[in-house]
mmCIF file of C-alpha atoms in Angstrom:
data_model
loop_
_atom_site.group_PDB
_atom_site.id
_atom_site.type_symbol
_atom_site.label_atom_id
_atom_site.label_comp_id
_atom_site.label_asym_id
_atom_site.label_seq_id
_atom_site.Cartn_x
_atom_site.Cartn_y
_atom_site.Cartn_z
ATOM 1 C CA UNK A 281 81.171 121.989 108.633
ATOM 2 C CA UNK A 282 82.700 119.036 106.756
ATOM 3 C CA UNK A 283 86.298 119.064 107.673
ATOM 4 C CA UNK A 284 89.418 117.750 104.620
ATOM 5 C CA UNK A 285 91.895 116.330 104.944
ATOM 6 C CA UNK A 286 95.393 117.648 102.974
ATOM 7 C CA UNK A 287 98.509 115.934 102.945
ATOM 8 C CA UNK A 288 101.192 118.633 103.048
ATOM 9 C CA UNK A 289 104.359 118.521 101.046
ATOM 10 C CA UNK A 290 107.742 119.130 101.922
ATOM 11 C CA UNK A 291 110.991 121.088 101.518
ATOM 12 C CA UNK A 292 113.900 118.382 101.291
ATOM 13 C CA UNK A 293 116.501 120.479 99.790
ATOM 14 C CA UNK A 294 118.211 123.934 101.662
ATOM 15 C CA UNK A 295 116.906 126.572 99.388
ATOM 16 C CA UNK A 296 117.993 130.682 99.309
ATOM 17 C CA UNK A 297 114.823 131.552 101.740
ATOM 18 C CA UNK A 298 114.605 128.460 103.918
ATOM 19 C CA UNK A 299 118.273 127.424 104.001
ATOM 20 C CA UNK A 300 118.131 124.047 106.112
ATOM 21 C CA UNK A 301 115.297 124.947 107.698
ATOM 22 C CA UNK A 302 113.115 122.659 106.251
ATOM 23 C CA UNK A 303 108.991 122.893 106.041
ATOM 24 C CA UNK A 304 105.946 120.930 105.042
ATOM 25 C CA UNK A 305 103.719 122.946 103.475
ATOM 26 C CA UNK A 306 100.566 122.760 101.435
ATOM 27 C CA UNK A 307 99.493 125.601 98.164
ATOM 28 C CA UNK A 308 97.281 127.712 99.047
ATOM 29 C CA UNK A 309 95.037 127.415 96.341
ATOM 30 C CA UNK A 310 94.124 123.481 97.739
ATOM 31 C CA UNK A 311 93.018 126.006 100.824
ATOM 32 C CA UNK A 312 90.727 128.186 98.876
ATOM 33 C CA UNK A 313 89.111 125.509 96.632
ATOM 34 C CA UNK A 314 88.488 123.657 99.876
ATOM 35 C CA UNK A 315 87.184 126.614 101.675
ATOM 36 C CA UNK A 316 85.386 128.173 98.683
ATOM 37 C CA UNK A 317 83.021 124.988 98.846
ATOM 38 C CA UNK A 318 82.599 125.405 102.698
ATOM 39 C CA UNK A 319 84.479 122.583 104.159
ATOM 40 C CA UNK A 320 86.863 122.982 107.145
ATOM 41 C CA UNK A 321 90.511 122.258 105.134
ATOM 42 C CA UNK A 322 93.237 120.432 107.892
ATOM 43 C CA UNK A 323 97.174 119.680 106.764
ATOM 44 C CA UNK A 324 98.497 116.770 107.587
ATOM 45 C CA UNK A 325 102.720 117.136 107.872
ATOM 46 C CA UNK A 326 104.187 113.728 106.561
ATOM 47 C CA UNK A 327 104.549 111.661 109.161
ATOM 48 C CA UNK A 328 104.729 108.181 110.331
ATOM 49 C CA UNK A 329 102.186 105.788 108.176
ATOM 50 C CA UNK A 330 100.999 104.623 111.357
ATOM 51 C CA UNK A 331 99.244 107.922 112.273
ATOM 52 C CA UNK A 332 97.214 107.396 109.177
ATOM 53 C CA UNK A 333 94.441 106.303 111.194
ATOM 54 C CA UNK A 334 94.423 108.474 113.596
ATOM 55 C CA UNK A 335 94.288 111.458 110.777
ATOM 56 C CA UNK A 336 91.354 109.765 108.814
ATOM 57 C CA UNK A 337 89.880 109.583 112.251
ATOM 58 C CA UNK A 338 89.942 113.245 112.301
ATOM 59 C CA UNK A 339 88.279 114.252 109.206
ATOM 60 C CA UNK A 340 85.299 113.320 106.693
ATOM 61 C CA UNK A 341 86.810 113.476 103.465
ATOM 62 C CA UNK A 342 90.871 113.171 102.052
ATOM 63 C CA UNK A 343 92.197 115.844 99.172
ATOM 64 C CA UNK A 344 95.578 114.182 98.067
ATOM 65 C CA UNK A 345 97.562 117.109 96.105
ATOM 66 C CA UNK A 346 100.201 117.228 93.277
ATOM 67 C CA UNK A 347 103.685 117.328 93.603
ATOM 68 C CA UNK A 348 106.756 115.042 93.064
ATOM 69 C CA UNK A 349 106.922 111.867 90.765
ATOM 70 C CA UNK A 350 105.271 109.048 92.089
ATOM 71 C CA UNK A 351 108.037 106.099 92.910
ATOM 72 C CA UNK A 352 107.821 103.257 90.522
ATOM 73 C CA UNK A 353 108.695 100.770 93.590
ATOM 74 C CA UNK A 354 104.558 100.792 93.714
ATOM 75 C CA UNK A 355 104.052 99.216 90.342
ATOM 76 C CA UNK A 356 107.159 97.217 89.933
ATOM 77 C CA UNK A 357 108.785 98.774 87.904
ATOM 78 C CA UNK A 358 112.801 100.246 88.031
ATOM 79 C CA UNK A 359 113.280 103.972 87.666
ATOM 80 C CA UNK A 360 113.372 105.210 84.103
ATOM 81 C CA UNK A 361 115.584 107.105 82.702
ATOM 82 C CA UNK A 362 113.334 110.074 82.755
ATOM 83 C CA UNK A 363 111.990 110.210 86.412
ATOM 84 C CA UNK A 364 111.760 113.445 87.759
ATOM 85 C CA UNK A 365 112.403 113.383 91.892
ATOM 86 C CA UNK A 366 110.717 110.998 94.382
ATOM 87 C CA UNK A 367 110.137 111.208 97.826
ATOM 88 C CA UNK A 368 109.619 107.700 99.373
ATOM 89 C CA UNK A 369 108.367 109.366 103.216
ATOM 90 C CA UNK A 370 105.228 111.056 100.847
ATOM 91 C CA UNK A 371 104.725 108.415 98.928
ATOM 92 C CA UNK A 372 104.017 106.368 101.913
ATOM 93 C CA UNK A 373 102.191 108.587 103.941
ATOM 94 C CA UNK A 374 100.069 108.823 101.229
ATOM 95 C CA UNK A 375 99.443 105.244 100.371
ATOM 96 C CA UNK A 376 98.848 104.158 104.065
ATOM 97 C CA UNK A 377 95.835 107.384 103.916
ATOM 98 C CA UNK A 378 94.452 106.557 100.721
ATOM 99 C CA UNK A 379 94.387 102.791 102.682
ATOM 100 C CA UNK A 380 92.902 104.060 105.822
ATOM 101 C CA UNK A 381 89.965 105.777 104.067
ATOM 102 C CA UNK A 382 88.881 103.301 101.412
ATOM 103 C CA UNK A 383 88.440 101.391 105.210
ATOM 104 C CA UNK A 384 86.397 103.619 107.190
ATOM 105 C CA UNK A 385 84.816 104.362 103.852
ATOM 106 C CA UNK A 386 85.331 108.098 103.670
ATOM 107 C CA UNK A 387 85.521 110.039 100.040
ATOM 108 C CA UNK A 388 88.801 111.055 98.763
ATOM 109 C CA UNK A 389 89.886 113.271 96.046
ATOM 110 C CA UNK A 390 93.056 112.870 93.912
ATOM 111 C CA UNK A 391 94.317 116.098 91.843
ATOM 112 C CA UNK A 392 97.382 115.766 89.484
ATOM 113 C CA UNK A 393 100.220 113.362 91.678
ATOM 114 C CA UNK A 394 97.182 112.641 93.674
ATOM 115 C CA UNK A 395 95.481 110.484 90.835
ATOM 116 C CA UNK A 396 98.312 108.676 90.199
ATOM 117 C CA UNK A 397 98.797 108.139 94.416
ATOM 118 C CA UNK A 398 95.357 106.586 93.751
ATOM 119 C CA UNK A 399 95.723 104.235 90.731
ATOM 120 C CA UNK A 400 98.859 102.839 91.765
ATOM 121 C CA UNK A 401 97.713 102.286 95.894
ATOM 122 C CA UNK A 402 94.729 100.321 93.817
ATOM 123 C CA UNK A 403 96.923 98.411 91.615
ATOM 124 C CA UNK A 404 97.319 100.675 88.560
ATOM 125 C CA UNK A 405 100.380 101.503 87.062
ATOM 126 C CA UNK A 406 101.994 104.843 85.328
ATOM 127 C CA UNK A 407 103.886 106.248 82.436
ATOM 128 C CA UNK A 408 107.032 107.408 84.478
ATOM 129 C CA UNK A 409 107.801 109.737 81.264
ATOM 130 C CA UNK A 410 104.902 110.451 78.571
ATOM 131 C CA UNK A 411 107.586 112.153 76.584
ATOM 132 C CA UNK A 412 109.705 108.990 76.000
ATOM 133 C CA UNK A 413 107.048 106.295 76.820
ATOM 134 C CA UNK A 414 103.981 107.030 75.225
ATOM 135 C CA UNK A 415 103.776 106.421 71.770
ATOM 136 C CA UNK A 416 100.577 108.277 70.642
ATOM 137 C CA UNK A 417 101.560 111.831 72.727
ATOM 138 C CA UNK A 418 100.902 114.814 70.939
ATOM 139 C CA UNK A 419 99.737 117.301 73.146
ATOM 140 C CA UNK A 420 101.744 119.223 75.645
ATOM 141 C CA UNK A 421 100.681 117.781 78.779
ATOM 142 C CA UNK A 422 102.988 120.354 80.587
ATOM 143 C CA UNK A 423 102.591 123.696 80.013
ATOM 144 C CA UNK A 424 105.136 125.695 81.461
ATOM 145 C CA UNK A 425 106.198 128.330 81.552
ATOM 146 C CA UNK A 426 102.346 129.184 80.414
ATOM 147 C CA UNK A 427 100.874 129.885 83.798
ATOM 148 C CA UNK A 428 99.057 127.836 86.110
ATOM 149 C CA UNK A 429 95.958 129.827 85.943
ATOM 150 C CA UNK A 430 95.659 129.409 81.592
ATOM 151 C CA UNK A 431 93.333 126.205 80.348
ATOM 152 C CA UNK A 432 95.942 124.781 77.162
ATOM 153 C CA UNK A 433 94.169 121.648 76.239
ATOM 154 C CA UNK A 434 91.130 120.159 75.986
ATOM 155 C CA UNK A 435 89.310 116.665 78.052
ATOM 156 C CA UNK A 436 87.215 114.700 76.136
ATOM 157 C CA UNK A 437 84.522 113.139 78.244
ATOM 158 C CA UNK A 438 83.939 109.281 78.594
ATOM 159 C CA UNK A 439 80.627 108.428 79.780
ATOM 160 C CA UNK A 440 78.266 110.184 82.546
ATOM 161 C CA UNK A 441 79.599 111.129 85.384
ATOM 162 C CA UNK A 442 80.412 113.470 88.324
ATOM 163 C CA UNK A 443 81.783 115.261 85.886
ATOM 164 C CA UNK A 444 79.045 116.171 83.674
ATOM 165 C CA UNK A 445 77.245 118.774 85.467
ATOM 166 C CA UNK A 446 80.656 120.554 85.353
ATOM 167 C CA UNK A 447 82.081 119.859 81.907
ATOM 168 C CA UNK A 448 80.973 120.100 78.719
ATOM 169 C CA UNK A 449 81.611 116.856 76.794
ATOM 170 C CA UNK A 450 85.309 118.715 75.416
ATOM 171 C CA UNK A 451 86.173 121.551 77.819
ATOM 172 C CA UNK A 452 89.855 123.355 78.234
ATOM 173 C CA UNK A 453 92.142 122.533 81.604
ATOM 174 C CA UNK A 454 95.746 123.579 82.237
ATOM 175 C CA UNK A 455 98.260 120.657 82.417
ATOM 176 C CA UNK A 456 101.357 120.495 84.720
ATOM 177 C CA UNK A 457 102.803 116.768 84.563
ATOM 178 C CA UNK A 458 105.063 114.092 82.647
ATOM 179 C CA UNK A 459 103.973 110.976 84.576
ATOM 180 C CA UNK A 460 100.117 110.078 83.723
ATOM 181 C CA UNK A 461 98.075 106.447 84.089
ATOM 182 C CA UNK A 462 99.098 103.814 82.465
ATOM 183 C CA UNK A 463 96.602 100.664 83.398
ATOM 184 C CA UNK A 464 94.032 102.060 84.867
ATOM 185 C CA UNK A 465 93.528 99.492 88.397
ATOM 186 C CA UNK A 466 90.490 97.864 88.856
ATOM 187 C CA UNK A 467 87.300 99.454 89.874
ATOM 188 C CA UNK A 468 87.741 102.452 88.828
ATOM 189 C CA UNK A 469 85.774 104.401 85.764
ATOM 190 C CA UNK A 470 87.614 106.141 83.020
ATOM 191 C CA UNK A 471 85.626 109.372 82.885
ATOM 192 C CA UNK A 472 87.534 111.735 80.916
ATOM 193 C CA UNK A 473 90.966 111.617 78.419
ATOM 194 C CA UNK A 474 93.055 114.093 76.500
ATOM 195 C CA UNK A 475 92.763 114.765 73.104
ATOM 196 C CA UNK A 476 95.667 111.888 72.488
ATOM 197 C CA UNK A 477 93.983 109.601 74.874
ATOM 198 C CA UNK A 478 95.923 110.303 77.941
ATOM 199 C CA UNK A 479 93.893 109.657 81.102
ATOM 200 C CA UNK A 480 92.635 112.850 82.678
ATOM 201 C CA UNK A 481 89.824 112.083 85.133
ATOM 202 C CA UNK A 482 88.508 108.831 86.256
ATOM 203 C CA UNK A 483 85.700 107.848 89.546
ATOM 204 C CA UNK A 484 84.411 105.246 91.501
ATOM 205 C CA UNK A 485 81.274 106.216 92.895
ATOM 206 C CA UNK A 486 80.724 103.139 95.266
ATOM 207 C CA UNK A 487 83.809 103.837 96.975
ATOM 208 C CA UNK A 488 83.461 107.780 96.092
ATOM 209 C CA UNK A 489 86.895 108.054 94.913
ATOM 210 C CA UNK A 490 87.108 110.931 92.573
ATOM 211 C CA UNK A 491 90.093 112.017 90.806
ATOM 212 C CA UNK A 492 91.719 114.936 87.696
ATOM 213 C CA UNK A 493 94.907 114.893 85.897
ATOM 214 C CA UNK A 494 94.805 118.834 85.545
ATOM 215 C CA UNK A 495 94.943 121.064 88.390
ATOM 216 C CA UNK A 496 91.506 122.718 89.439
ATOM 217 C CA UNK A 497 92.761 124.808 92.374
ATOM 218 C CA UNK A 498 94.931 126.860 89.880
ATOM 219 C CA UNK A 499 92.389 127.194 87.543
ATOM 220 C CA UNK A 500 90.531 128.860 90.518
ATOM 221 C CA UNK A 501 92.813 131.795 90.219
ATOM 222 C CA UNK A 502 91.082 133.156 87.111
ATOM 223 C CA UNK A 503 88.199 131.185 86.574
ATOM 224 C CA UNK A 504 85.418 131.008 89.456
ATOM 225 C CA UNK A 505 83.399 128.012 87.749
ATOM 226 C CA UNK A 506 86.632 125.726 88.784
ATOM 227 C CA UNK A 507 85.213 126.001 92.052
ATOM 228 C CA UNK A 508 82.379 123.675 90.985
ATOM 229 C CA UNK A 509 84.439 120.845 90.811
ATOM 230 C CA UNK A 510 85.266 121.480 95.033
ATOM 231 C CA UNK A 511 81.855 122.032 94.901
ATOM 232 C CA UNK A 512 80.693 118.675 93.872
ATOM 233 C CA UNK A 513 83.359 116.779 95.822
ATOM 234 C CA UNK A 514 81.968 118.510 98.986
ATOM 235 C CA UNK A 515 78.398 117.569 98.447
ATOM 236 C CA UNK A 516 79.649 113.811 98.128
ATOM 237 C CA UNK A 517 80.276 113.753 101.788
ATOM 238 C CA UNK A 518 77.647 112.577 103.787
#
C-alpha cells in the first residue's frame, strides 16, 4: 500500500473547545480522498524543517493541504494590506518538504494553499488579495457561506493533461480562497484557469508535481467522481 504524506495544520489561537490546549490537526476529508484511492494517509505535526527528510523518507508520495495565507517573505514581497493570517512555522515546514521530495524525486500533490506552497517554493509568486489586486476578477473565487461540498464556478481547461480523463474541457469546482498564482514559476504547465483567467490547476509531469486551486476532498462529500482526481494522483506513484 502506497503510503502519503499530510502536513497537519495547527491551532495557534485558545479557542471555546480547545482553550490553550493547542493541536495540529489535519480535515478529515484529505483522509478519505487519500484512503478512498487506497493509499496508506500519515500526518506529519509541524515540526522542525530539519525532520523533513526524515518524513519524505517515510512515505512515497506528499499531499500538501489548504489553510492559512501563504507569507509573502517567499516572493519578496511586503504584506498587503489585505493578507489574511500567516503562519511562518507551516510555511516552512512546508517549503523544506516540498524541497526534500522534488530531491528524492517522489510525487507531490498541492490542493488550494498547497498550490501556492508549490509555486512560490519553485519561484512563483501570488496575488496576496484577488479582490484588490487583480484587475480582471469577476468571479467569486470564495464561496462562503455556500458550502464546501457545492461546485460554484467553472475551470476552463488548458491543454492535455492529467486532468483530462477527469474533466471535461469546462467543468464546475467549489472555490474557498483570496490569494491565487500570480507568475506561474518555471517548469511548471498551466493546465486549467477560471472563467476570468485565474489559475486553477497546473502539472509538471517530469517532476510529477500535480496541483488544484479548488478543493477536491470537499467535493468528495457529495460527489463520488471527485475521488478520481485521488485516484489519478495515486496511480502516479510508482
Amino acid at each position: 500500500m502506497k503510503k502519503i504524506g499530510i502536513p497537519s495544520n495547527n491551532l495557534v489561537h485558545a479557542n471555546a473547545h480547545f482553550g490553550t490546549n493547542y493541536v495540529d490537526y489535519i480535515q478529515k476529508n484529505y483522509i478519505d480522498g487519500i484512503s478512498g484511492a487506497n493509499a496508506l494517509p500519515i500526518v506529519f505535526p509541524i515540526g522542525d524543517i530539519k525532520l523533513a527528510k526524515a518524513y519524505i523518507d517515510s512515505v512515497d508520495a506528499l499531499l500538501l493541504a489548504g489553510g492559512q495565507d501563504v507569507s509573502p517573505v517567499y516572493f519578496g514581497e511586503d504584506p498587503h494590506i489585505n493578507l489574511h493570517e500567516t503562519d511562518a512555522r507551516r510555511d516552512a515546514f512546508e517549503v523544506a518538504l516540498v524541497i526534500e521530495a522534488l530531491k528524492q524525486e517522489k510525487p507531490i500533490l498541492g490542493i488550494c494553499r498547497g498550490l501556492q506552497i508549490i509555486n512560490v517554493t519553485l519561484g512563483g509568486t501570488l496575488y496576496q488579495d484577488l479582490g484588490s489586486q487583480y484587475d480582471g476578477l469577476s468571479v467569486k473565487h470564495n464561496q462562503y457561506p455556500t458550502k464546501w461540498h457545492v461546485p460554484t464556478h467553472h475551470i476552463v481547461l488548458q491543454r492535455q493533461s492529467w486532468l483530462s480523463d477527469i474533466f471535461d474541457e469546462k467543468s464546475l469546482v467549489n472555490s474557498f480562497h483570496h490569494q491565487a498564482v500570480k507568475r506561474l514559476a518555471d517548469g511548471l504547465k498551466l493546465d486549467a484557469m477560471s472563467s476570468d483567467n485565474v489559475v486553477e490547476a497546473f502539472s509538471d509531469e517530469s517532476r510529477r508535481i500535480y496541483a488544484v486551486q479548488w478543493h477536491p476532498e470537499m467535493l468528495l462529500m457529495d460527489n463520488p467522481d471527485a475521488q478520481l482526481l485521488f485516484d489519478s494522483f495515486v496511480a502516479k506513484i510508482e
